Short mmCIF file of C-alpha atoms and ligand atoms in Angstrom, two decimals:
data_model
loop_
_atom_site.label_atom_id
_atom_site.label_comp_id
_atom_site.label_asym_id
_atom_site.label_seq_id
_atom_site.Cartn_x
_atom_site.Cartn_y
_atom_site.Cartn_z
CA MET A 5 15.37 20.22 -25.34
CA ARG A 6 14.28 23.21 -23.23
CA MET A 7 12.27 22.25 -20.17
CA TYR A 8 10.38 25.52 -20.55
CA ASP A 9 9.10 24.39 -23.98
CA LEU A 10 7.98 21.00 -22.62
CA ILE A 11 6.08 22.62 -19.76
CA GLU A 12 4.39 24.98 -22.21
CA LYS A 13 3.54 22.06 -24.52
CA LYS A 14 1.97 20.00 -21.76
CA ARG A 15 0.24 23.03 -20.27
CA GLY A 16 -1.46 23.49 -23.65
CA GLY A 17 -2.57 19.84 -23.73
CA GLY A 18 0.16 18.60 -26.10
CA VAL A 19 1.60 15.10 -26.23
CA LEU A 20 5.25 14.69 -25.22
CA THR A 21 7.46 12.56 -27.46
CA GLU A 22 9.47 9.58 -26.23
CA GLN A 23 12.71 11.53 -26.54
CA GLU A 24 11.30 14.48 -24.62
CA ILE A 25 10.10 12.27 -21.74
CA ARG A 26 13.35 10.30 -21.50
CA GLU A 27 15.53 13.44 -21.61
CA MET A 28 13.31 15.12 -19.04
CA ILE A 29 13.68 12.24 -16.56
CA SER A 30 17.42 11.81 -17.06
CA GLY A 31 17.93 15.59 -16.83
CA TYR A 32 15.96 15.72 -13.60
CA VAL A 33 17.89 12.85 -11.99
CA LYS A 34 21.22 14.47 -12.99
CA GLY A 35 20.14 17.76 -11.45
CA ALA A 36 20.07 19.61 -14.79
CA ILE A 37 16.34 20.30 -14.40
CA PRO A 38 15.46 22.15 -11.19
CA ASP A 39 12.59 21.14 -8.88
CA TYR A 40 10.56 24.25 -9.71
CA GLN A 41 10.41 23.35 -13.40
CA MET A 42 9.61 19.72 -12.68
CA ALA A 43 6.91 20.86 -10.24
CA ALA A 44 5.35 22.97 -13.00
CA MET A 45 5.44 19.97 -15.34
CA LEU A 46 3.79 17.75 -12.71
CA MET A 47 1.00 20.28 -12.29
CA ALA A 48 0.57 20.48 -16.08
CA VAL A 49 0.31 16.66 -16.21
CA TYR A 50 -2.11 16.76 -13.29
CA PHE A 51 -4.51 18.96 -15.25
CA ARG A 52 -3.84 17.79 -18.82
CA GLY A 53 -3.20 14.09 -18.21
CA MET A 54 -1.07 11.84 -20.37
CA THR A 55 -1.88 9.42 -23.16
CA ASN A 56 -1.35 5.72 -22.42
CA GLU A 57 1.73 5.85 -24.60
CA GLU A 58 3.19 8.80 -22.71
CA THR A 59 2.47 7.05 -19.37
CA THR A 60 4.13 3.84 -20.59
CA ILE A 61 7.26 5.73 -21.70
CA LEU A 62 7.35 7.73 -18.46
CA THR A 63 7.12 4.46 -16.48
CA ASP A 64 9.95 2.89 -18.45
CA ALA A 65 12.14 5.99 -18.15
CA VAL A 66 11.60 6.15 -14.37
CA ALA A 67 12.19 2.37 -13.99
CA HIS A 68 15.48 2.65 -15.91
CA SER A 69 16.65 5.66 -13.90
CA GLY A 70 18.27 3.09 -11.55
CA SER A 71 19.15 -0.58 -11.59
CA MET A 72 16.73 -3.25 -12.81
CA VAL A 73 16.73 -6.13 -10.32
CA ASP A 74 17.38 -9.57 -11.81
CA LEU A 75 15.53 -12.22 -9.79
CA SER A 76 16.42 -15.08 -12.13
CA GLY A 77 18.75 -16.44 -9.43
CA ILE A 78 15.63 -17.42 -7.45
CA GLU A 79 13.99 -20.59 -8.70
CA GLY A 80 10.26 -20.59 -9.45
CA ILE A 81 7.70 -17.95 -10.34
CA LYS A 82 8.22 -14.72 -8.44
CA VAL A 83 5.07 -12.84 -7.59
CA ASP A 84 4.84 -9.31 -6.27
CA LYS A 85 1.96 -7.37 -4.76
CA HIS A 86 1.53 -3.64 -4.39
CA SER A 87 -1.07 -1.55 -2.62
CA THR A 88 -1.70 2.02 -3.72
CA GLY A 89 -1.84 2.91 -0.03
CA GLY A 90 -4.41 2.79 2.72
CA VAL A 91 -5.09 3.02 6.43
CA GLY A 92 -4.70 -0.14 8.51
CA ASP A 93 -3.56 -1.91 5.36
CA LYS A 94 -1.42 -4.76 6.64
CA THR A 95 -2.40 -7.13 3.84
CA THR A 96 1.17 -7.83 2.70
CA LEU A 97 1.85 -9.41 6.09
CA VAL A 98 -1.12 -11.73 5.52
CA ALA A 99 -1.16 -12.37 1.76
CA ALA A 100 2.59 -12.80 1.16
CA PRO A 101 3.09 -15.60 3.74
CA ILE A 102 -0.05 -17.34 2.42
CA ALA A 103 1.25 -17.16 -1.17
CA ALA A 104 4.67 -18.41 -0.05
CA ALA A 105 3.12 -21.31 1.88
CA CYS A 106 1.37 -22.35 -1.35
CA GLY A 107 4.63 -22.46 -3.29
CA ALA A 108 4.91 -19.01 -4.90
CA LYS A 109 8.12 -17.06 -4.36
CA VAL A 110 7.68 -13.57 -2.96
CA ALA A 111 10.79 -11.39 -3.23
CA LYS A 112 9.31 -8.05 -2.38
CA MET A 113 10.49 -4.52 -1.92
CA SER A 114 8.06 -2.44 0.11
CA GLY A 115 7.75 1.21 0.99
CA ARG A 116 7.49 3.29 4.13
CA GLY A 117 4.47 5.24 5.31
CA LEU A 118 3.44 8.09 3.07
CA GLY A 119 1.21 10.94 4.23
CA HIS A 120 -1.74 9.42 6.09
CA THR A 121 -1.03 5.89 4.77
CA GLY A 122 1.17 3.30 6.47
CA GLY A 123 4.06 1.35 4.93
CA THR A 124 5.01 -2.32 5.30
CA VAL A 125 8.69 -1.58 5.96
CA ASP A 126 7.82 0.57 9.00
CA LYS A 127 5.50 -2.15 10.28
CA LEU A 128 8.16 -4.84 9.94
CA GLU A 129 10.73 -2.66 11.68
CA SER A 130 8.53 -2.73 14.79
CA ILE A 131 9.70 -6.34 15.20
CA PRO A 132 12.87 -6.10 17.35
CA GLY A 133 15.99 -6.84 15.29
CA PHE A 134 14.16 -7.22 11.96
CA ARG A 135 16.40 -6.05 9.11
CA THR A 136 14.73 -4.46 6.10
CA SER A 137 18.00 -3.70 4.38
CA LEU A 138 19.69 -6.84 3.01
CA SER A 139 22.39 -7.46 0.42
CA GLN A 140 21.18 -9.17 -2.75
CA GLU A 141 22.75 -12.47 -1.60
CA GLU A 142 20.97 -12.27 1.76
CA PHE A 143 17.68 -11.32 0.08
CA PHE A 144 17.86 -14.32 -2.26
CA ALA A 145 18.89 -16.62 0.61
CA VAL A 146 15.85 -15.57 2.69
CA VAL A 147 13.52 -16.23 -0.26
CA HIS A 148 15.11 -19.69 -0.73
CA GLN A 149 14.76 -20.48 2.95
CA ALA A 150 11.36 -18.94 3.84
CA GLY A 151 9.70 -18.60 0.42
CA LEU A 152 9.37 -14.87 1.00
CA SER A 153 11.41 -11.85 1.90
CA VAL A 154 10.21 -8.28 2.34
CA ILE A 155 12.82 -5.54 2.34
CA GLY A 156 12.95 -1.79 1.79
CA GLN A 157 13.57 -0.37 -1.64
CA SER A 158 17.27 -0.43 -2.41
CA GLY A 159 18.70 3.06 -2.87
CA ASN A 160 19.06 2.59 -6.59
CA LEU A 161 15.56 1.27 -7.34
CA ALA A 162 13.83 3.84 -9.55
CA PRO A 163 15.60 6.86 -7.99
CA ALA A 164 13.64 9.20 -10.28
CA ASP A 165 10.47 8.03 -8.54
CA LYS A 166 11.86 8.92 -5.12
CA MET A 167 12.62 12.45 -6.35
CA LEU A 168 9.32 12.84 -8.19
CA TYR A 169 7.30 11.44 -5.32
CA ALA A 170 8.85 13.84 -2.81
CA LEU A 171 8.00 16.71 -5.14
CA ARG A 172 4.44 15.49 -5.74
CA ASP A 173 3.93 15.12 -2.01
CA VAL A 174 4.50 18.86 -1.49
CA THR A 175 2.89 20.19 -4.67
CA ALA A 176 -0.56 18.56 -4.40
CA THR A 177 0.06 16.37 -7.45
CA VAL A 178 -0.14 12.89 -5.91
CA ASP A 179 -3.65 11.91 -7.00
CA SER A 180 -3.09 11.87 -10.74
CA ILE A 181 -3.69 8.63 -12.66
CA PRO A 182 -0.65 8.81 -15.00
CA LEU A 183 1.63 9.93 -12.16
CA ILE A 184 0.50 7.19 -9.74
CA ALA A 185 0.63 4.57 -12.50
CA ALA A 186 4.18 5.54 -13.51
CA SER A 187 5.28 5.71 -9.88
CA VAL A 188 3.91 2.30 -8.90
CA MET A 189 4.73 0.44 -12.09
CA SER A 190 8.27 1.83 -12.49
CA LYS A 191 9.12 0.32 -9.10
CA LYS A 192 7.33 -2.96 -9.83
CA LEU A 193 9.04 -3.39 -13.22
CA ALA A 194 12.44 -2.51 -11.75
CA ALA A 195 11.90 -4.95 -8.84
CA GLY A 196 11.94 -7.86 -11.28
CA SER A 197 9.02 -10.20 -10.39
CA ASP A 198 7.31 -12.27 -13.10
CA CYS A 199 3.79 -11.47 -11.86
CA ILE A 200 2.35 -8.36 -10.26
CA LEU A 201 -0.89 -8.15 -8.29
CA LEU A 202 -2.05 -4.59 -7.66
CA ASP A 203 -4.33 -3.70 -4.78
CA VAL A 204 -5.92 -0.44 -5.87
CA LYS A 205 -7.58 1.15 -2.88
CA THR A 206 -10.67 3.24 -3.39
CA GLY A 207 -12.58 5.53 -1.01
CA SER A 208 -12.06 8.17 1.66
CA GLY A 209 -8.75 6.72 2.88
CA ALA A 210 -7.27 6.20 -0.59
CA PHE A 211 -5.56 8.50 -3.06
CA MET A 212 -8.31 7.57 -5.58
CA LYS A 213 -11.63 8.50 -4.02
CA THR A 214 -14.04 7.13 -6.66
CA LEU A 215 -14.53 3.63 -8.03
CA GLU A 216 -14.38 4.77 -11.67
CA ASP A 217 -11.06 6.59 -11.15
CA SER A 218 -9.71 3.53 -9.34
CA ILE A 219 -10.71 1.24 -12.19
CA ALA A 220 -9.12 3.63 -14.71
CA LEU A 221 -5.91 3.66 -12.65
CA ALA A 222 -5.95 -0.15 -12.43
CA GLN A 223 -6.48 -0.51 -16.18
CA THR A 224 -3.57 1.83 -16.90
CA MET A 225 -1.24 -0.09 -14.57
CA VAL A 226 -2.34 -3.53 -15.76
CA ALA A 227 -1.72 -2.51 -19.38
CA ILE A 228 1.77 -1.23 -18.51
CA GLY A 229 2.63 -4.46 -16.70
CA GLU A 230 1.30 -6.74 -19.42
CA ASN A 231 3.03 -4.73 -22.17
CA ALA A 232 6.28 -5.17 -20.27
CA GLY A 233 5.77 -8.97 -20.29
CA ARG A 234 4.66 -9.36 -16.65
CA ARG A 235 1.43 -11.13 -15.75
CA THR A 236 -0.50 -8.33 -14.08
CA ALA A 237 -3.95 -7.97 -12.52
CA ALA A 238 -5.59 -5.66 -9.99
CA LEU A 239 -8.22 -5.89 -7.30
CA ILE A 240 -10.13 -2.73 -6.45
CA THR A 241 -10.62 -2.85 -2.68
CA ASN A 242 -12.59 -0.78 -0.21
CA MET A 243 -10.71 1.99 1.61
CA ASP A 244 -13.83 3.83 2.75
CA ILE A 245 -13.17 2.16 6.08
CA PRO A 246 -9.82 1.30 7.68
CA LEU A 247 -8.91 -2.33 7.10
CA GLY A 248 -9.18 -4.33 10.31
CA CYS A 249 -9.24 -2.46 13.60
CA ASN A 250 -5.57 -1.71 14.31
CA ILE A 251 -3.74 1.31 12.89
CA GLY A 252 -0.07 1.82 13.74
CA ASN A 253 3.01 -0.28 13.21
CA ALA A 254 3.33 -2.88 15.99
CA LEU A 255 -0.47 -2.89 16.42
CA GLU A 256 -0.84 -3.84 12.76
CA VAL A 257 1.71 -6.65 12.97
CA VAL A 258 -0.25 -8.04 15.93
CA GLU A 259 -3.48 -7.96 13.90
CA ALA A 260 -1.80 -9.60 10.89
CA VAL A 261 -0.51 -12.40 13.14
CA ASP A 262 -4.00 -12.82 14.67
CA THR A 263 -5.30 -13.16 11.11
CA LEU A 264 -2.72 -15.79 10.21
CA GLN A 265 -3.84 -17.63 13.35
CA GLY A 266 -7.41 -17.63 12.02
CA LYS A 267 -8.69 -15.14 14.59
CA GLY A 268 -8.33 -11.85 12.74
CA PRO A 269 -11.10 -9.46 11.78
CA ALA A 270 -13.37 -10.66 8.98
CA ASP A 271 -12.55 -7.81 6.57
CA LEU A 272 -8.77 -8.24 6.81
CA THR A 273 -9.10 -12.02 6.53
CA GLU A 274 -11.23 -11.71 3.41
CA VAL A 275 -9.04 -9.14 1.65
CA GLY A 276 -5.88 -11.03 2.61
CA LEU A 277 -7.26 -14.30 1.21
CA SER A 278 -8.51 -12.62 -1.99
CA LEU A 279 -5.13 -11.02 -2.60
CA ALA A 280 -3.26 -14.24 -1.88
CA ALA A 281 -5.56 -16.27 -4.16
CA ASN A 282 -5.01 -13.78 -6.97
CA MET A 283 -1.23 -13.84 -6.44
CA LEU A 284 -1.32 -17.63 -6.72
CA TYR A 285 -3.53 -17.46 -9.80
CA LEU A 286 -1.10 -15.12 -11.53
CA ALA A 287 1.73 -17.46 -10.56
CA GLY A 288 -0.07 -20.26 -12.43
CA LYS A 289 -1.01 -22.35 -9.40
CA GLY A 290 -4.49 -23.20 -10.74
CA THR A 291 -7.94 -21.72 -11.20
CA LEU A 292 -8.95 -18.85 -8.96
CA GLU A 293 -11.28 -21.18 -7.03
CA LEU A 294 -8.49 -23.68 -6.43
CA CYS A 295 -6.07 -20.91 -5.43
CA ARG A 296 -8.62 -19.60 -2.95
CA GLN A 297 -9.00 -23.08 -1.41
CA MET A 298 -5.22 -23.46 -1.15
CA ALA A 299 -4.98 -20.03 0.49
CA GLU A 300 -7.67 -20.90 3.05
CA GLN A 301 -6.01 -24.21 3.83
CA VAL A 302 -2.57 -22.74 4.67
CA LEU A 303 -4.19 -19.96 6.67
CA HIS A 304 -6.08 -22.46 8.80
CA ASN A 305 -3.35 -25.09 9.19
CA GLY A 306 -0.75 -22.57 10.38
CA GLU A 307 1.64 -22.99 7.44
CA ALA A 308 1.29 -19.35 6.41
CA LEU A 309 2.11 -18.18 9.93
CA GLY A 310 5.11 -20.52 9.81
CA ARG A 311 6.36 -18.67 6.71
CA LEU A 312 6.08 -15.34 8.46
CA VAL A 313 8.03 -16.70 11.43
CA ALA A 314 10.66 -18.15 9.08
CA MET A 315 11.07 -14.80 7.30
CA VAL A 316 11.31 -12.86 10.57
CA GLU A 317 14.03 -15.22 11.86
CA ALA A 318 15.94 -15.21 8.57
CA GLN A 319 15.95 -11.39 8.58
CA GLY A 320 17.32 -11.18 12.12
CA GLY A 321 14.03 -10.46 13.88
CA ASP A 322 12.91 -11.70 17.28
CA SER A 323 10.26 -14.25 16.34
CA SER A 324 9.15 -14.65 19.96
CA VAL A 325 6.99 -11.51 19.48
CA ILE A 326 5.27 -13.22 16.56
CA ARG A 327 4.72 -16.44 18.48
CA ASP A 328 3.41 -14.41 21.43
CA THR A 329 2.32 -10.94 20.31
CA GLY A 330 1.79 -9.94 23.96
CA LYS A 331 5.59 -9.48 24.03
CA PHE A 332 5.52 -6.45 21.70
CA ALA A 333 6.58 -3.29 23.53
CA LYS A 334 3.45 -1.45 24.67
CA ALA A 335 2.87 2.28 24.47
CA PRO A 336 3.16 3.77 27.98
CA TYR A 337 -0.10 5.71 27.67
CA SER A 338 -3.55 4.94 26.32
CA MET A 339 -6.82 6.83 26.13
CA GLU A 340 -10.38 5.81 25.31
CA VAL A 341 -12.32 7.96 22.83
CA PRO A 342 -16.02 8.11 23.77
CA ALA A 343 -18.90 8.21 21.29
CA GLU A 344 -20.73 11.54 21.31
CA ALA A 345 -24.16 10.34 20.19
CA GLN A 346 -26.52 7.41 20.15
CA GLY A 347 -27.20 5.49 16.94
CA TYR A 348 -25.16 3.64 14.36
CA VAL A 349 -21.80 4.41 12.81
CA THR A 350 -22.68 5.31 9.22
CA ALA A 351 -19.27 6.43 7.95
CA ILE A 352 -15.66 6.90 8.99
CA ASP A 353 -13.40 9.44 7.32
CA THR A 354 -10.58 6.98 6.84
CA GLU A 355 -7.95 9.54 5.86
CA ALA A 356 -8.66 11.36 9.14
CA CYS A 357 -8.05 8.10 11.06
CA GLY A 358 -4.68 7.80 9.29
CA ILE A 359 -3.85 11.39 10.19
CA ALA A 360 -4.85 10.83 13.84
CA SER A 361 -2.50 7.85 13.95
CA VAL A 362 0.34 9.95 12.49
CA MET A 363 -0.39 12.63 15.13
CA LEU A 364 0.11 9.99 17.85
CA GLY A 365 3.58 9.22 16.47
CA ALA A 366 2.84 6.18 14.27
CA GLY A 367 3.80 8.01 11.06
CA ARG A 368 6.04 10.81 9.94
CA GLU A 369 5.01 14.45 10.16
CA THR A 370 8.27 15.36 8.35
CA VAL A 371 10.87 13.33 6.47
CA GLU A 372 13.11 13.41 9.56
CA SER A 373 10.41 12.23 12.03
CA VAL A 374 11.23 9.12 14.03
CA ILE A 375 8.37 6.63 14.19
CA ASP A 376 7.00 5.43 17.51
CA PHE A 377 6.30 1.78 16.74
CA SER A 378 3.99 1.30 19.72
CA ALA A 379 1.76 4.29 18.86
CA GLY A 380 -1.55 4.01 17.06
CA ILE A 381 -5.24 3.33 17.35
CA ILE A 382 -7.49 0.34 17.93
CA LEU A 383 -10.98 0.99 16.57
CA HIS A 384 -13.85 -0.56 18.53
CA ARG A 385 -16.68 0.61 16.27
CA LYS A 386 -16.90 0.46 12.49
CA PRO A 387 -19.68 1.32 10.02
CA GLY A 388 -22.86 -0.58 10.80
CA ASP A 389 -22.08 -0.90 14.54
CA ALA A 390 -24.44 0.48 17.20
CA VAL A 391 -23.11 3.06 19.69
CA LYS A 392 -24.38 4.97 22.68
CA PRO A 393 -22.86 7.99 24.38
CA HIS A 394 -19.67 7.19 26.35
CA ASP A 395 -19.09 3.85 24.57
CA SER A 396 -15.46 3.74 23.56
CA ILE A 397 -15.19 4.02 19.78
CA ALA A 398 -11.42 3.65 19.87
CA THR A 399 -8.36 3.36 22.10
CA LEU A 400 -5.42 5.64 21.34
CA TYR A 401 -1.83 4.66 22.18
CA ALA A 402 1.11 7.04 22.48
CA SER A 403 4.36 7.65 24.32
CA ASP A 404 3.39 11.23 25.16
CA GLU A 405 0.04 12.01 26.80
CA GLY A 406 0.17 15.50 25.29
CA LEU A 407 -0.56 13.98 21.87
CA PHE A 408 -3.97 12.62 22.83
CA ALA A 409 -6.22 15.72 22.78
CA ALA A 410 -5.70 16.69 19.13
CA ALA A 411 -5.72 13.09 17.87
CA ALA A 412 -8.90 12.28 19.83
CA LYS A 413 -10.64 15.31 18.31
CA ARG A 414 -9.57 14.27 14.84
CA LEU A 415 -10.88 10.76 15.41
CA THR A 416 -14.17 11.87 16.95
CA ASP A 417 -14.75 14.20 13.97
CA ALA A 418 -13.97 11.31 11.61
CA TYR A 419 -17.01 9.35 12.82
CA THR A 420 -20.51 9.98 11.49
CA ILE A 421 -23.22 8.59 13.75
CA GLY A 422 -26.75 8.40 12.33
CA LYS A 423 -30.11 6.94 13.18
CA GLU A 424 -30.27 4.29 10.46
CA GLN A 425 -28.06 1.23 10.37
CA ILE A 426 -26.21 1.03 7.07
CA ARG A 427 -25.34 -2.13 5.20
CA PRO A 428 -21.57 -2.64 4.91
CA ARG A 429 -20.27 -2.10 1.36
CA PRO A 430 -18.32 -4.84 -0.45
CA LEU A 431 -14.65 -5.28 0.41
CA VAL A 432 -13.59 -6.08 -3.16
CA PHE A 433 -15.39 -4.02 -5.80
CA ALA A 434 -13.78 -5.29 -8.99
CA ARG A 435 -11.04 -7.34 -10.55
CA VAL A 436 -9.16 -5.87 -13.48
CA GLU A 437 -7.23 -7.92 -16.02
CA LYS A 438 -5.94 -7.00 -19.44
CA ASP A 439 -9.06 -6.21 -21.53
CA ASN A 440 -11.47 -7.27 -18.77
CA VAL A 441 -13.10 -5.65 -15.75
CA GLU A 442 -15.18 -7.93 -13.52
CA ARG A 443 -17.37 -5.96 -11.12
CA PHE A 444 -18.64 -7.50 -7.87
CA SER A 445 -21.13 -4.82 -6.90
N1 URA B 518 2.08 4.56 -4.21
C1 URA B 518 3.16 4.81 -4.99
O1 URA B 518 4.14 4.08 -4.96
N2 URA B 518 3.14 5.88 -5.78
C2 URA B 518 2.10 6.73 -5.86
O2 URA B 518 2.14 7.67 -6.63
C3 URA B 518 0.97 6.46 -5.03
C4 URA B 518 0.99 5.36 -4.22
#
């Protein structure tokens, strides 16, 4: 196999064979195929796409580039959840404890922030002492004890994806349906859960900007999961606005805890409950309606919060910050961002909010960047809200005052203020199962 020939074939719209895809991935992981050739292939796939069969083979080849986790040592149905990435998306910290409190087992490997989007592992590491790297024995023990454990991806989980993702990140080839599907599903299949719920974000803060592309991505991923024998479904959720009000690691944990205490923002509460109900449904806990009722019950009676506390303690974290979120370390500096016009917020460029948060230190500008867990943004106005000049639309938090000017400009520019009040769009647009798409709008 000559990589040159494969690039030329894909560039011309050809279909790669199973052998070609598998040899390409193993050659790349071994270092026999250089980055520049793989980058050219990624761009060819970006423009020419892949058939479902090619995407399925690519997913399997990437999944098998490392070890396949065996969760059979954990009793019960294991259910995983994966978001394609958003801004203010702390739903794992809400939905996973709810699912665990209702009897599902959540043994989950999560990622770090990527570009303008946040990552659950970074958020959890804002809890003093919390360990996101556990041995397999420790991981299983935490799931037995708390019903859930969230850790970082082990070094050998789909290593080809790590290499491909880093390359896609710098070659403008992230937002491709076959490449996202193979990236997400390779990790989910390798991580070993019986059921997989996908949260496919759509809108200005997501990698997929349109509903139709998001549904197509969801259908591709659901088919891959089901064909691999995992019960798989997807919700298409709104990322035209940041989820909740808090963006940034410790700030997002605080908002997730508020939500598990029944006093979180309505949008985060709704999406968290929908995801949890769907996780329970996939795990065979009853009809969707029943699963929703169970989810609401454990949210309101405190059992879900209890699971989060149990996980934090079992993973070495200081649970006193969860019991009293006022104890989280605060950023030394804050700044209010004033509205520049009178009217109603009609739109927020959500990706720009994510970038502003990264600029304050909450995410990584480069691979080596060290995250400032206390940095971030609290939004005070969201689409549909009235504003007048000098009202604060957001508070920025940082450890260096010099970071405020550029981030404030980015955030101000992200807001559109108009004369007419808009109606908020749905939070969940559709639910995708094998051979079925249910639309809610
Ligand atoms: N999340 C992933 O894990 N991979 C992608 O390609 C995009 C989002």
